[in-house]
Coordinates of C-alpha atoms in Angstrom, one line a residue:
Chain A
X111 CA -18.9 28.3 -11.5
X112 CA -19.9 30.5 -14.4
X113 CA -22.9 32.8 -14.0
X114 CA -25.6 31.6 -16.5
X115 CA -28.2 33.7 -18.1
X116 CA -31.1 34.5 -15.8
X117 CA -33.9 32.6 -17.7
X118 CA -37.4 32.0 -16.2
X119 CA -36.6 28.3 -15.5
X120 CA -33.4 29.3 -13.7
X121 CA -35.2 31.8 -11.6
X122 CA -37.8 29.2 -10.6
X123 CA -35.0 26.7 -9.6
X124 CA -33.1 29.4 -7.6
X125 CA -36.3 30.6 -5.9
X126 CA -37.3 27.1 -4.9
X127 CA -33.8 26.3 -3.6
X128 CA -33.7 29.5 -1.4
X129 CA -37.2 28.9 -0.1
X130 CA -36.2 25.4 1.0
X131 CA -33.0 26.7 2.6
X132 CA -35.0 29.5 4.4
X133 CA -37.5 26.9 5.6
X134 CA -34.7 24.9 7.1
X135 CA -32.7 27.7 8.6
X136 CA -35.2 30.4 9.7
X137 CA -36.7 28.5 12.7
X138 CA -33.2 28.3 14.0
X139 CA -32.5 32.0 13.3
X140 CA -35.7 33.1 15.1
X141 CA -34.4 31.6 18.3
X142 CA -31.7 34.2 18.5
X143 CA -34.0 37.3 18.9
X144 CA -36.3 35.3 21.2
X145 CA -33.3 34.7 23.5
X146 CA -32.9 38.4 23.9
X147 CA -36.5 39.0 24.9
X148 CA -37.3 41.2 27.9
X149 CA -40.4 39.2 28.7
X150 CA -40.7 36.2 31.0
X151 CA -42.2 33.9 28.5
X152 CA -41.1 32.8 25.0
X153 CA -41.6 35.8 22.7
X154 CA -39.9 38.4 20.6
X155 CA -38.4 41.4 22.5
X156 CA -41.1 44.1 23.1
X157 CA -39.5 47.1 24.8
X158 CA -35.8 46.4 24.7
X159 CA -33.1 43.7 24.2
X160 CA -32.1 41.9 27.4
X161 CA -29.5 39.4 28.4
X162 CA -31.3 38.5 31.6
X163 CA -32.1 35.0 30.3
X164 CA -28.4 34.3 29.6
X165 CA -27.8 35.5 33.1
X166 CA -30.5 33.2 34.4
X167 CA -28.8 30.2 32.8
X168 CA -25.4 31.0 34.3
X169 CA -26.8 31.6 37.8
X170 CA -29.4 28.8 38.0
X171 CA -28.0 25.7 39.7
X172 CA -30.5 23.4 37.8
X173 CA -29.3 24.6 34.4
X174 CA -25.6 24.4 35.3
X175 CA -25.9 21.0 36.8
X176 CA -27.7 19.7 33.7
X177 CA -25.0 21.2 31.5
X178 CA -22.3 19.6 33.6
X179 CA -24.0 16.2 33.4
X180 CA -24.4 16.5 29.7
X181 CA -20.7 17.5 29.4
X182 CA -19.5 14.5 31.5
X183 CA -21.7 12.0 29.6
X184 CA -20.7 13.4 26.2
X185 CA -17.0 13.5 27.0
X186 CA -17.0 9.9 28.4
X187 CA -19.0 8.4 25.7
X188 CA -17.0 10.2 23.0
X189 CA -13.7 8.8 24.5
X190 CA -15.2 5.3 24.5
X191 CA -16.7 5.6 21.1
X192 CA -13.4 6.9 19.6
X193 CA -11.3 4.2 21.2
X194 CA -13.6 1.3 20.2
X195 CA -14.6 2.7 16.8
X196 CA -11.0 3.4 15.8
X197 CA -9.8 0.0 16.8
X198 CA -12.8 -1.6 14.9
X199 CA -12.0 0.4 11.8
X200 CA -8.3 -0.4 11.9
X201 CA -9.0 -4.1 12.5
X202 CA -11.5 -4.3 9.6
X203 CA -9.1 -2.4 7.3
X204 CA -6.2 -4.7 8.3
X205 CA -8.0 -8.0 8.0
X206 CA -9.9 -6.8 4.9
X207 CA -11.9 -9.9 4.1
X208 CA -15.6 -10.3 3.3
X209 CA -16.2 -11.0 7.0
X210 CA -14.6 -7.7 8.1
X211 CA -16.6 -5.8 5.5
X212 CA -19.8 -7.2 6.9
X213 CA -18.6 -6.3 10.4
X214 CA -18.2 -2.7 9.2
X215 CA -21.7 -2.7 7.7
X216 CA -23.1 -4.2 10.8
X217 CA -21.6 -1.4 12.8
X218 CA -24.0 1.0 11.0
X219 CA -27.0 -0.7 12.5
X220 CA -27.4 1.8 15.4
X221 CA -27.8 4.5 12.8
X222 CA -30.4 2.6 10.9
X223 CA -32.6 1.2 13.7
X224 CA -35.1 3.9 14.9
X225 CA -33.8 5.4 18.2
X226 CA -37.1 4.8 19.9
X227 CA -36.9 1.1 19.3
X228 CA -33.3 1.0 20.5
X229 CA -34.2 3.1 23.6
X230 CA -37.0 0.7 24.5
X231 CA -34.7 -2.3 24.1
X232 CA -32.0 -0.7 26.1
X233 CA -34.5 0.3 28.8
X234 CA -35.5 -3.4 29.2
X235 CA -31.9 -4.6 29.2
X236 CA -30.6 -1.8 31.5
X237 CA -33.2 -2.7 34.2
X238 CA -31.6 -6.2 34.4
X239 CA -28.1 -4.7 34.5
X240 CA -29.2 -2.1 37.1
X241 CA -27.9 0.6 34.8
X242 CA -31.2 2.7 34.6
X243 CA -30.7 6.2 35.8
X244 CA -26.9 6.0 36.2
X245 CA -24.1 7.8 34.5
X246 CA -22.7 4.5 33.3
X247 CA -26.0 3.6 31.7
X248 CA -26.3 6.8 29.7
X249 CA -22.6 6.8 28.7
X250 CA -22.9 3.2 27.4
X251 CA -26.0 4.0 25.5
X252 CA -24.5 7.0 23.9
X253 CA -21.3 5.1 23.1
X254 CA -23.5 2.6 21.3
X255 CA -25.1 5.1 19.0
X256 CA -22.0 7.2 18.3
X257 CA -19.5 4.3 17.5
X258 CA -20.8 4.1 13.9
X259 CA -19.8 7.7 13.2
X260 CA -16.3 7.0 14.4
X261 CA -16.1 3.8 12.3
X262 CA -17.3 5.7 9.2
X263 CA -14.9 8.6 9.5
X264 CA -11.8 6.5 10.5
X265 CA -12.6 3.9 7.8
X266 CA -12.7 6.8 5.3
X267 CA -9.3 8.0 6.2
X268 CA -7.9 4.4 6.2
X269 CA -9.4 3.7 2.7
X270 CA -6.5 5.2 0.9
X271 CA -3.8 4.2 3.4
X272 CA -1.3 1.9 1.7
X273 CA -1.2 -1.5 3.5
X274 CA 2.5 -1.6 2.6
X275 CA 3.2 1.3 4.9
X276 CA 1.9 -0.8 7.8
X277 CA 4.0 -3.8 6.6
X278 CA 7.1 -1.5 6.3
X279 CA 6.7 -0.5 9.9
X280 CA 6.5 -4.1 11.1
X281 CA 9.4 -5.1 8.9
X282 CA 11.5 -2.3 10.3
X283 CA 11.0 -3.8 13.8
X284 CA 7.9 -2.0 15.1
X285 CA 5.5 -4.2 17.2
X286 CA 1.8 -4.0 16.5
X287 CA 1.2 -1.4 19.2
X288 CA 4.2 0.7 18.0
X289 CA 2.9 0.5 14.5
X290 CA -0.6 1.8 15.5
X291 CA 0.9 4.5 17.7
X292 CA 3.7 5.8 15.5
X293 CA 2.4 5.1 12.0
X294 CA -1.3 4.5 11.7
X295 CA -2.8 6.9 14.3
X296 CA -0.9 10.0 13.2
X297 CA -2.0 9.3 9.7
X298 CA -5.7 8.9 10.5
X299 CA -5.9 11.6 13.2
X300 CA -8.1 13.9 11.1
X301 CA -10.6 11.0 10.7
X302 CA -10.5 10.2 14.4
X303 CA -11.1 13.9 15.3
X304 CA -14.0 14.2 12.9
X305 CA -15.5 11.1 14.5
X306 CA -15.0 12.5 17.9
X307 CA -16.7 15.8 17.0
X308 CA -19.7 13.9 15.6
X309 CA -19.8 11.6 18.7
X310 CA -19.7 14.6 21.1
X311 CA -22.4 16.6 19.3
X312 CA -24.7 13.6 19.0
X313 CA -24.3 12.6 22.7
X314 CA -24.6 16.2 23.9
X315 CA -28.1 16.8 22.4
X316 CA -29.4 13.2 22.5
X317 CA -32.8 13.0 24.3
X318 CA -34.8 9.9 23.2
X319 CA -32.5 7.4 25.0
X320 CA -32.1 9.7 28.0
X321 CA -35.9 10.0 28.4
X322 CA -36.2 6.2 28.4
X323 CA -33.3 5.1 30.6
X324 CA -33.2 7.9 33.3
X325 CA -35.6 9.1 35.9
X326 CA -34.7 11.5 38.7
X327 CA -31.0 11.3 39.2
X328 CA -29.7 12.0 35.7
X329 CA -30.9 15.2 34.1
X330 CA -29.0 16.1 31.0
X331 CA -29.4 19.5 29.3
X332 CA -31.8 18.3 26.5
X333 CA -33.9 16.6 29.2
X334 CA -34.1 19.8 31.3
X335 CA -35.0 21.8 28.2
X336 CA -37.7 19.3 27.4
X337 CA -39.1 19.5 30.9
X338 CA -38.8 23.3 30.8
X339 CA -40.9 23.5 27.7
X340 CA -43.6 21.4 29.3
X341 CA -43.7 23.3 32.6
X342 CA -43.7 26.9 31.4
X343 CA -42.2 28.6 28.3
X344 CA -39.0 29.9 30.0
X345 CA -37.0 32.1 27.5
X346 CA -33.8 30.7 29.1
X347 CA -34.4 27.8 26.8
X348 CA -34.0 30.1 23.8
X349 CA -30.7 31.4 25.3
X350 CA -29.5 27.8 25.8
X351 CA -30.6 26.9 22.3
X352 CA -28.7 29.9 20.8
X353 CA -25.5 28.8 22.7
X354 CA -25.9 25.2 21.5
X355 CA -26.4 26.3 17.9
X356 CA -23.3 28.4 18.1
X357 CA -21.3 25.6 19.7
X358 CA -22.5 22.9 17.2
X359 CA -21.8 25.2 14.3
X360 CA -18.3 25.8 15.6
X361 CA -17.7 22.0 15.9
X362 CA -19.2 21.3 12.5
X363 CA -17.0 24.0 10.9
X364 CA -14.0 22.4 12.7
X365 CA -15.0 19.0 11.2
X366 CA -15.3 20.5 7.8
X367 CA -11.8 22.0 8.1
X368 CA -10.4 18.7 9.2
X369 CA -12.0 16.9 6.3
X370 CA -10.4 19.3 3.9
X371 CA -7.1 18.8 5.5
X372 CA -7.6 15.0 5.3
X373 CA -8.3 15.3 1.6
X374 CA -5.3 17.5 1.0
X375 CA -3.0 15.1 2.9
X376 CA -4.4 12.1 0.9
X377 CA -3.9 13.7 -2.5
Chain B
X54 CA 28.8 5.9 -2.0
X55 CA 31.9 6.4 0.1
X56 CA 30.3 6.3 3.6
X57 CA 28.7 3.3 5.2
X58 CA 26.6 2.8 8.3
X59 CA 28.8 2.5 11.4
X60 CA 29.8 -1.0 12.3
X61 CA 29.5 -2.5 8.9
X62 CA 32.7 -4.1 7.6
X63 CA 33.6 -3.1 4.1
X64 CA 35.3 -5.1 1.5
X65 CA 34.7 -8.4 -0.1
X66 CA 32.7 -11.0 1.7
X67 CA 34.2 -14.2 2.8
X68 CA 33.6 -17.3 0.8
X69 CA 30.1 -18.7 1.4
X70 CA 30.1 -21.1 4.4
X71 CA 29.0 -24.7 4.0
X72 CA 25.8 -24.0 5.8
X73 CA 23.6 -21.5 3.9
X74 CA 22.7 -18.4 5.9
X75 CA 19.1 -18.7 5.0
X76 CA 17.1 -21.5 3.4
X77 CA 13.6 -22.2 2.2
X78 CA 12.4 -25.8 2.6
X79 CA 9.4 -27.2 0.7
X80 CA 7.5 -23.9 0.9
X81 CA 3.9 -24.1 -0.3
X82 CA 1.3 -21.4 -0.1
X83 CA -2.3 -22.2 -1.1
X84 CA -5.0 -19.6 -1.8
X85 CA -8.1 -21.8 -1.8
X86 CA -7.4 -24.5 -4.4
X87 CA -4.6 -22.5 -6.1
X88 CA -1.0 -22.9 -5.1
X89 CA 0.7 -19.5 -5.4
X90 CA 3.9 -21.2 -4.3
X91 CA 4.3 -24.9 -4.9
X92 CA 6.9 -26.9 -2.9
X93 CA 9.8 -24.4 -3.4
X94 CA 13.2 -25.1 -1.8
X95 CA 16.2 -22.9 -2.1
X96 CA 19.4 -21.9 -0.3
X97 CA 20.5 -18.3 0.2
X98 CA 24.2 -18.1 1.0
X99 CA 25.6 -15.4 3.2
X100 CA 26.3 -12.2 1.2
X101 CA 24.6 -13.4 -1.9
X102 CA 22.6 -11.3 -4.4
X103 CA 19.8 -13.7 -5.2
X104 CA 17.1 -12.7 -7.6
X105 CA 13.7 -14.3 -7.9
X106 CA 12.6 -13.8 -11.5
X107 CA 9.3 -14.6 -13.1
X108 CA 6.3 -13.3 -14.8
X109 CA 3.4 -11.9 -12.7
X110 CA 1.6 -14.7 -10.8
X111 CA 4.7 -16.9 -10.7
X112 CA 4.9 -16.7 -6.9
X113 CA 8.0 -14.6 -6.5
X114 CA 6.5 -11.9 -4.4
X115 CA 4.7 -14.5 -2.3
X116 CA 8.0 -16.1 -1.5
X117 CA 9.5 -12.8 -0.6
X118 CA 6.5 -12.0 1.7
X119 CA 6.9 -15.3 3.4
X120 CA 10.5 -14.6 4.1
X121 CA 9.6 -11.2 5.5
X122 CA 6.9 -12.8 7.6
X123 CA 3.8 -11.2 6.1
X124 CA 2.5 -14.4 4.6
X125 CA 2.2 -17.6 6.7
X126 CA 3.1 -20.6 4.5
X127 CA 0.6 -23.4 4.1
X128 CA 3.4 -25.8 4.6
X129 CA 7.2 -25.8 4.5
X130 CA 9.8 -23.9 6.5
X131 CA 12.0 -20.8 6.4
X132 CA 15.4 -21.4 8.1
X133 CA 18.1 -19.1 9.4
X134 CA 21.3 -20.9 10.3
X135 CA 19.3 -24.1 10.2
X136 CA 16.7 -22.8 12.8
X137 CA 13.1 -22.4 11.7
X138 CA 11.9 -18.8 11.7
X139 CA 8.6 -19.7 10.0
X140 CA 6.4 -18.5 12.8
X141 CA 8.5 -15.5 13.9
X142 CA 6.6 -12.2 13.6
X143 CA 8.0 -9.8 11.0
X144 CA 9.3 -7.3 13.5
X145 CA 11.4 -10.0 15.2
X146 CA 13.2 -11.1 12.1
X147 CA 15.6 -8.2 11.7
X148 CA 15.2 -8.1 7.9
X149 CA 15.1 -4.9 5.9
X150 CA 12.7 -4.6 3.1
X151 CA 12.3 -2.1 0.2
X152 CA 8.8 -2.2 -1.1
X153 CA 7.4 -1.6 -4.5
X154 CA 6.1 2.0 -4.3
X155 CA 8.6 2.8 -1.5
X156 CA 6.1 2.7 1.5
X157 CA 7.7 5.7 3.2
X158 CA 5.9 7.1 6.2
X159 CA 4.2 10.1 4.7
X160 CA 3.9 12.1 7.9
X161 CA 7.6 11.8 8.8
X162 CA 10.5 13.7 7.4
X163 CA 13.3 11.8 5.5
X164 CA 15.4 11.9 8.7
X165 CA 12.5 10.5 10.8
X166 CA 11.8 7.8 8.3
X167 CA 15.4 6.6 8.6
X168 CA 15.3 7.0 12.4
X169 CA 12.2 4.8 12.6
X170 CA 13.8 1.4 12.7
X171 CA 16.3 2.7 15.4
X172 CA 13.5 4.5 17.3
X173 CA 11.5 1.3 17.7
X174 CA 14.6 -0.4 19.0
X175 CA 14.8 2.3 21.7
X176 CA 17.5 4.5 20.2
X177 CA 16.9 8.2 20.8
X178 CA 17.1 10.7 17.9
X179 CA 20.3 12.3 19.3
X180 CA 21.9 8.9 19.8
X181 CA 20.9 7.9 16.3
X182 CA 21.9 11.1 14.6
X183 CA 25.3 9.8 13.5
X184 CA 24.0 6.6 11.9
X185 CA 21.0 8.4 10.3
X186 CA 23.5 10.9 8.7
X187 CA 25.7 8.1 7.5
X188 CA 22.9 6.1 6.0
X189 CA 21.6 9.2 4.2
X190 CA 25.1 10.0 2.9
X191 CA 25.4 6.4 1.7
X192 CA 22.4 7.1 -0.7
X193 CA 23.5 10.7 -1.4
X194 CA 20.6 12.3 0.3
X195 CA 22.3 14.1 3.2
X196 CA 21.0 17.5 2.0
X197 CA 17.4 16.4 2.0
X198 CA 17.1 15.1 5.6
X199 CA 14.4 17.7 6.6
X200 CA 12.1 17.1 3.6
X201 CA 8.8 15.2 3.6
X202 CA 8.6 12.2 1.2
X203 CA 6.0 14.0 -0.9
X204 CA 8.6 16.6 -1.7
X205 CA 11.0 14.1 -3.2
X206 CA 11.2 12.6 -6.7
X207 CA 10.7 8.8 -7.2
X208 CA 14.4 8.1 -7.3
X209 CA 15.0 10.0 -4.1
X210 CA 12.1 8.3 -2.4
X211 CA 13.6 5.0 -3.4
X212 CA 16.9 6.0 -1.9
X213 CA 15.3 7.0 1.4
X214 CA 13.6 3.5 1.5
X215 CA 17.0 1.9 1.0
X216 CA 18.6 4.0 3.7
X217 CA 15.7 3.2 6.0
X218 CA 16.0 -0.5 5.3
X219 CA 19.8 -0.6 5.8
X220 CA 20.4 1.7 8.8
X221 CA 19.7 -0.9 11.4
X222 CA 22.1 -3.4 9.8
X223 CA 19.6 -6.1 8.9
X224 CA 20.6 -9.7 8.4
X225 CA 18.9 -9.8 5.0
X226 CA 17.7 -7.1 2.6
X227 CA 14.5 -7.9 0.7
X228 CA 13.7 -5.9 -2.4
X229 CA 10.3 -6.1 -4.0
X230 CA 10.6 -4.8 -7.6
X231 CA 12.2 -1.6 -6.2
X232 CA 12.9 0.0 -9.5
X233 CA 9.8 -0.8 -11.4
X234 CA 8.2 2.7 -10.9
X235 CA 11.3 4.6 -12.2
X236 CA 12.1 5.7 -15.7
X237 CA 14.6 3.7 -17.7
X238 CA 17.6 5.9 -17.2
X239 CA 17.2 6.3 -13.5
X240 CA 16.6 2.6 -13.2
X241 CA 20.0 2.0 -14.9
X242 CA 21.7 4.4 -12.5
X243 CA 20.1 2.8 -9.4
X244 CA 21.1 -0.7 -10.7
X245 CA 24.8 0.4 -10.5
X246 CA 24.2 1.9 -7.0
X247 CA 22.4 -1.1 -5.6
X248 CA 25.2 -3.4 -6.8
X249 CA 27.8 -1.1 -5.4
X250 CA 26.0 -1.1 -2.0
X251 CA 25.7 -4.8 -2.0
X252 CA 29.4 -5.2 -2.6
X253 CA 30.4 -2.6 0.1
X254 CA 28.0 -3.8 2.8
X255 CA 28.2 -7.5 2.3
X256 CA 24.5 -7.8 3.3
X257 CA 22.6 -10.7 1.8
X258 CA 20.1 -9.3 -0.8
X259 CA 17.0 -11.1 -2.1
X260 CA 15.6 -9.3 -5.0
X261 CA 12.3 -9.8 -6.8
X262 CA 11.8 -8.6 -10.3
X263 CA 10.0 -9.5 -13.6
X264 CA 12.7 -7.5 -15.5
X265 CA 15.1 -10.0 -17.0
X266 CA 17.8 -7.4 -17.8
X267 CA 17.7 -6.3 -14.2
X268 CA 18.1 -9.9 -13.0
X269 CA 21.0 -10.6 -15.4
X270 CA 22.9 -7.4 -14.6
X271 CA 22.8 -7.5 -10.8
X272 CA 22.5 -11.0 -9.5
X273 CA 25.0 -13.6 -8.3
X274 CA 22.2 -16.1 -8.7
X275 CA 18.9 -16.1 -10.4
X276 CA 15.9 -18.3 -9.6
X277 CA 13.4 -18.4 -12.4
X278 CA 9.9 -19.2 -11.2
X279 CA 6.9 -20.3 -13.2
X280 CA 3.5 -21.0 -11.8
X281 CA 4.8 -21.2 -8.2
X282 CA 7.6 -23.6 -9.0
X283 CA 11.3 -23.2 -9.6
X284 CA 11.9 -23.6 -13.3
X285 CA 15.7 -23.3 -13.2
X286 CA 18.3 -21.6 -11.1
X287 CA 21.9 -20.7 -11.5
X288 CA 24.3 -17.8 -12.1
X289 CA 23.2 -15.4 -14.9
X290 CA 25.7 -16.6 -17.5
X291 CA 24.7 -20.3 -17.1
X292 CA 21.0 -19.4 -17.3
X293 CA 21.5 -17.3 -20.4
X294 CA 23.8 -19.6 -22.2
X295 CA 22.3 -22.9 -21.1
X296 CA 18.6 -22.5 -20.6
X297 CA 17.1 -25.9 -19.7
X298 CA 13.6 -25.2 -21.0
X299 CA 11.9 -23.3 -23.7
X300 CA 10.3 -21.1 -21.0
X301 CA 13.6 -20.0 -19.6
X302 CA 15.1 -19.4 -23.1
X303 CA 12.1 -17.3 -23.9
X304 CA 11.8 -15.4 -20.6
X305 CA 15.5 -14.6 -20.0
X306 CA 16.4 -12.8 -23.2
X307 CA 14.9 -13.5 -26.6
X308 CA 15.2 -16.8 -28.5
X309 CA 14.2 -18.3 -31.9
X310 CA 13.0 -21.8 -31.5
X311 CA 13.8 -24.4 -34.1
X312 CA 11.8 -27.6 -33.7
X313 CA 13.0 -30.5 -35.9
X314 CA 13.5 -34.3 -36.2
X315 CA 16.9 -35.8 -35.6
X316 CA 18.4 -37.2 -38.8
X317 CA 21.6 -38.8 -37.6
X318 CA 23.9 -38.6 -34.6
X319 CA 27.7 -38.4 -34.3
X320 CA 30.0 -38.0 -31.4
X321 CA 29.1 -34.8 -29.6
X322 CA 26.8 -33.5 -32.4
X323 CA 23.8 -34.4 -34.5
X324 CA 21.9 -33.4 -37.6
X325 CA 18.2 -32.5 -37.6
X326 CA 15.7 -31.7 -40.3
X327 CA 13.2 -28.9 -40.5
X328 CA 11.0 -28.4 -43.6
X329 CA 13.3 -30.4 -45.9
X330 CA 16.5 -28.7 -44.8
X331 CA 19.2 -30.3 -42.7
X332 CA 21.1 -28.4 -39.9
X333 CA 24.1 -29.3 -37.7
X334 CA 23.9 -28.9 -33.9
X335 CA 26.5 -29.5 -31.2
X336 CA 25.5 -31.6 -28.2
X337 CA 23.3 -34.6 -27.8
X338 CA 19.6 -35.2 -28.6
X339 CA 17.8 -37.7 -26.4
X340 CA 14.6 -37.9 -28.4
X341 CA 13.8 -38.1 -32.0
X342 CA 12.1 -34.7 -31.8
X343 CA 14.3 -31.8 -30.6
X344 CA 13.8 -28.1 -29.9
X345 CA 16.7 -25.7 -30.2
X346 CA 16.8 -22.2 -28.7
X347 CA 18.8 -19.8 -30.9
X348 CA 19.6 -16.3 -29.6
X349 CA 19.0 -13.6 -32.2
X350 CA 22.5 -12.1 -31.6
X351 CA 24.2 -15.5 -32.4
X352 CA 22.8 -15.4 -35.9
X353 CA 24.7 -13.6 -38.6
X354 CA 23.5 -12.0 -41.8
X355 CA 25.2 -12.1 -45.2
X356 CA 24.6 -10.9 -48.8
X357 CA 25.8 -14.2 -50.3
X358 CA 25.8 -17.8 -49.1
X359 CA 28.2 -17.9 -46.0
X360 CA 30.5 -20.8 -45.1
X361 CA 29.0 -21.2 -41.7
X362 CA 27.9 -24.7 -40.8
X363 CA 24.2 -23.8 -41.1
X364 CA 22.8 -21.3 -43.6
X365 CA 19.4 -20.3 -44.8
X366 CA 18.2 -17.8 -47.4
X367 CA 15.4 -15.5 -46.4
X368 CA 13.7 -12.1 -47.0
X369 CA 13.7 -9.2 -44.6
X370 CA 10.1 -8.8 -43.7
X371 CA 10.6 -6.0 -41.2
X372 CA 13.4 -4.3 -39.3
X373 CA 13.9 -2.0 -36.3
X374 CA 16.8 0.3 -35.8
X375 CA 17.9 0.9 -32.2
X376 CA 21.0 2.9 -32.8
X377 CA 23.3 0.2 -31.5
X378 CA 21.5 -2.6 -33.2
X379 CA 19.3 -3.6 -36.1
X380 CA 16.6 -6.2 -35.3
X381 CA 15.6 -8.0 -38.5
X382 CA 12.6 -10.2 -38.9
X383 CA 13.7 -12.6 -41.7
X384 CA 11.2 -14.9 -43.3
X385 CA 12.7 -18.2 -44.5
X386 CA 11.1 -21.2 -46.2
X387 CA 12.1 -23.9 -43.7
X388 CA 12.2 -22.0 -40.4
X389 CA 9.4 -19.4 -40.8
X390 CA 10.1 -16.0 -39.2
X391 CA 13.6 -15.7 -37.5
X392 CA 14.7 -12.7 -35.5
X393 CA 18.3 -11.6 -36.0
X394 CA 20.1 -8.9 -34.0
X395 CA 23.1 -7.3 -35.8
X396 CA 25.4 -4.5 -34.5
X397 CA 24.3 -1.6 -36.6
X398 CA 27.8 -0.2 -37.2
X399 CA 29.0 -3.2 -39.1
X400 CA 25.8 -4.5 -40.7
X401 CA 26.8 -6.2 -43.9
X402 CA 23.3 -6.2 -45.6
X403 CA 21.2 -3.4 -46.7
X404 CA 18.4 -2.9 -44.2
X405 CA 15.4 -2.8 -46.6
X406 CA 12.1 -4.6 -46.5
X407 CA 12.0 -7.3 -49.2
X408 CA 15.8 -7.6 -49.4
X409 CA 16.8 -11.2 -49.9
X410 CA 19.7 -12.1 -47.6
X411 CA 21.4 -15.2 -46.0
X412 CA 21.4 -16.0 -42.3
X413 CA 24.1 -18.3 -40.9
X414 CA 25.0 -19.9 -37.5
X415 CA 27.5 -22.3 -36.1
X416 CA 26.5 -25.7 -34.5
X417 CA 27.3 -24.4 -31.0
X418 CA 25.2 -21.2 -31.4
X419 CA 22.0 -22.9 -30.4
X420 CA 21.2 -25.0 -27.3
X421 CA 18.8 -28.0 -27.0
X422 CA 16.0 -27.2 -24.6
X423 CA 13.2 -29.2 -23.1
X424 CA 10.0 -28.3 -24.9
X425 CA 8.0 -27.0 -21.9

């Protein structure tokens, strides 16, 4: 990128771009000093910086239990979504007909349909299946909305995978499962991991579905935060938010790194 | 090429048994209303080097893929020792295949690629080490065992693909245009090597190509395909010297086609007329209208009227110099443009555009072909 001359128009464009960027990022950044407040309500630090709200999170049974629940649900739904999404992507790639292309497009429906609508539908359905307010119910719901991300990332890494490599494996005596295990999966691993990271992040901070299909037994972290905000403005929420932002950022950076590696191995 | 995989007998193969090792019976493959392969039957004797030759879209790759088990035939059968293997999955057939574009496993080293067919048969890497080493030696790649495929040249990748397809002693080796991605010189080298391998291992090879020179130089038997059907099959010499149809004469090597009317017949030869001239041809003509295929190298050029049975005067319209040969395009009054190939080191005529020369050929130089 060459540095152009700093004309008036260029200044305007740059200024606008940075304003938008600041508008997007600053609210997130403000959370960080708030989490270090010495007050007992959501505010900027007055007298000194304090870690008491981080301490409160790690000593409070309610917060820890919510984190644990979120973790279990995110892990289980990620595992399911990765398994099903990967198989779906491989199947569509292998069959590669107009029908399989439409299956792949159809898999994107959970991303397109508004979550509220889906949540409402699932709530109705989950009542009949007695899945409301159960781990299984939430895990299934989250699997549903995260599968598309796995299908997308795995399909992307399969797109430039030569079908003849799969044929070569079969010809050399590998069964279908050996071919998937020894030849296809190692090749698409970056795509699978990207999908897994997306699935985990989305499940971990998903709240709309959870609000609809759980009541008293299941309390995920986002739901606790939501309730916490409604009850009183506990700064622990800012501490949790800070930690979540750092965690998500780390995962997204990992995803970026994997994507670069995938592009390198494809070229 | 001195080492072979363990357990493979060297030396010449025994005479082909009465029962062909492999056979294709009435194979048809439809894609919608289009027949990619249309009622093809052929025998593949044990130890043969059989080439399926044809232009793109002639069905040669479809036949190969059906033998490998990747394409389910619409009808017809593929037989091994007279037993149908038509529905056997590809991994149960024990056929090696070398793909166009190599199809090496990009995440595995050369060594692991060659180990793969043994690995899926339950042989550990330490058990397989000897055979992997021998297979790599066989294709002269022993020193590159630890490299990844992307670190190899095209020719080296092709050799890895060969070693991988042969290390498990397949009953049949299928080769799908294996040399098409290589440059001309390397292609010639690998042709020698492939032929050598075939002779040493005695494995049956089925080779697909659209390159007629490759087919002529390597095969025991060539099957020429056209629009999903067998046009003609036979050994290279027969096909080149006695093409049955205009298509074969044109596709396998180059030919000038002389279309004329039969003037009179004698025993074992006849005369025909083209544009007011009469020529003599050996053989028999069944119809009044005949087409002869005349190879460019069987024509000769002269400065004066030659005493060959057939002669025509013409003018050099264009010529190409290839070092070994001159290719002349000679325009004649009766025959139109005729291509003549002459060894350059003893070319009698002056290669100059506009030069008026004579061309001559004997009655047995041309062959009568069916006009299809």
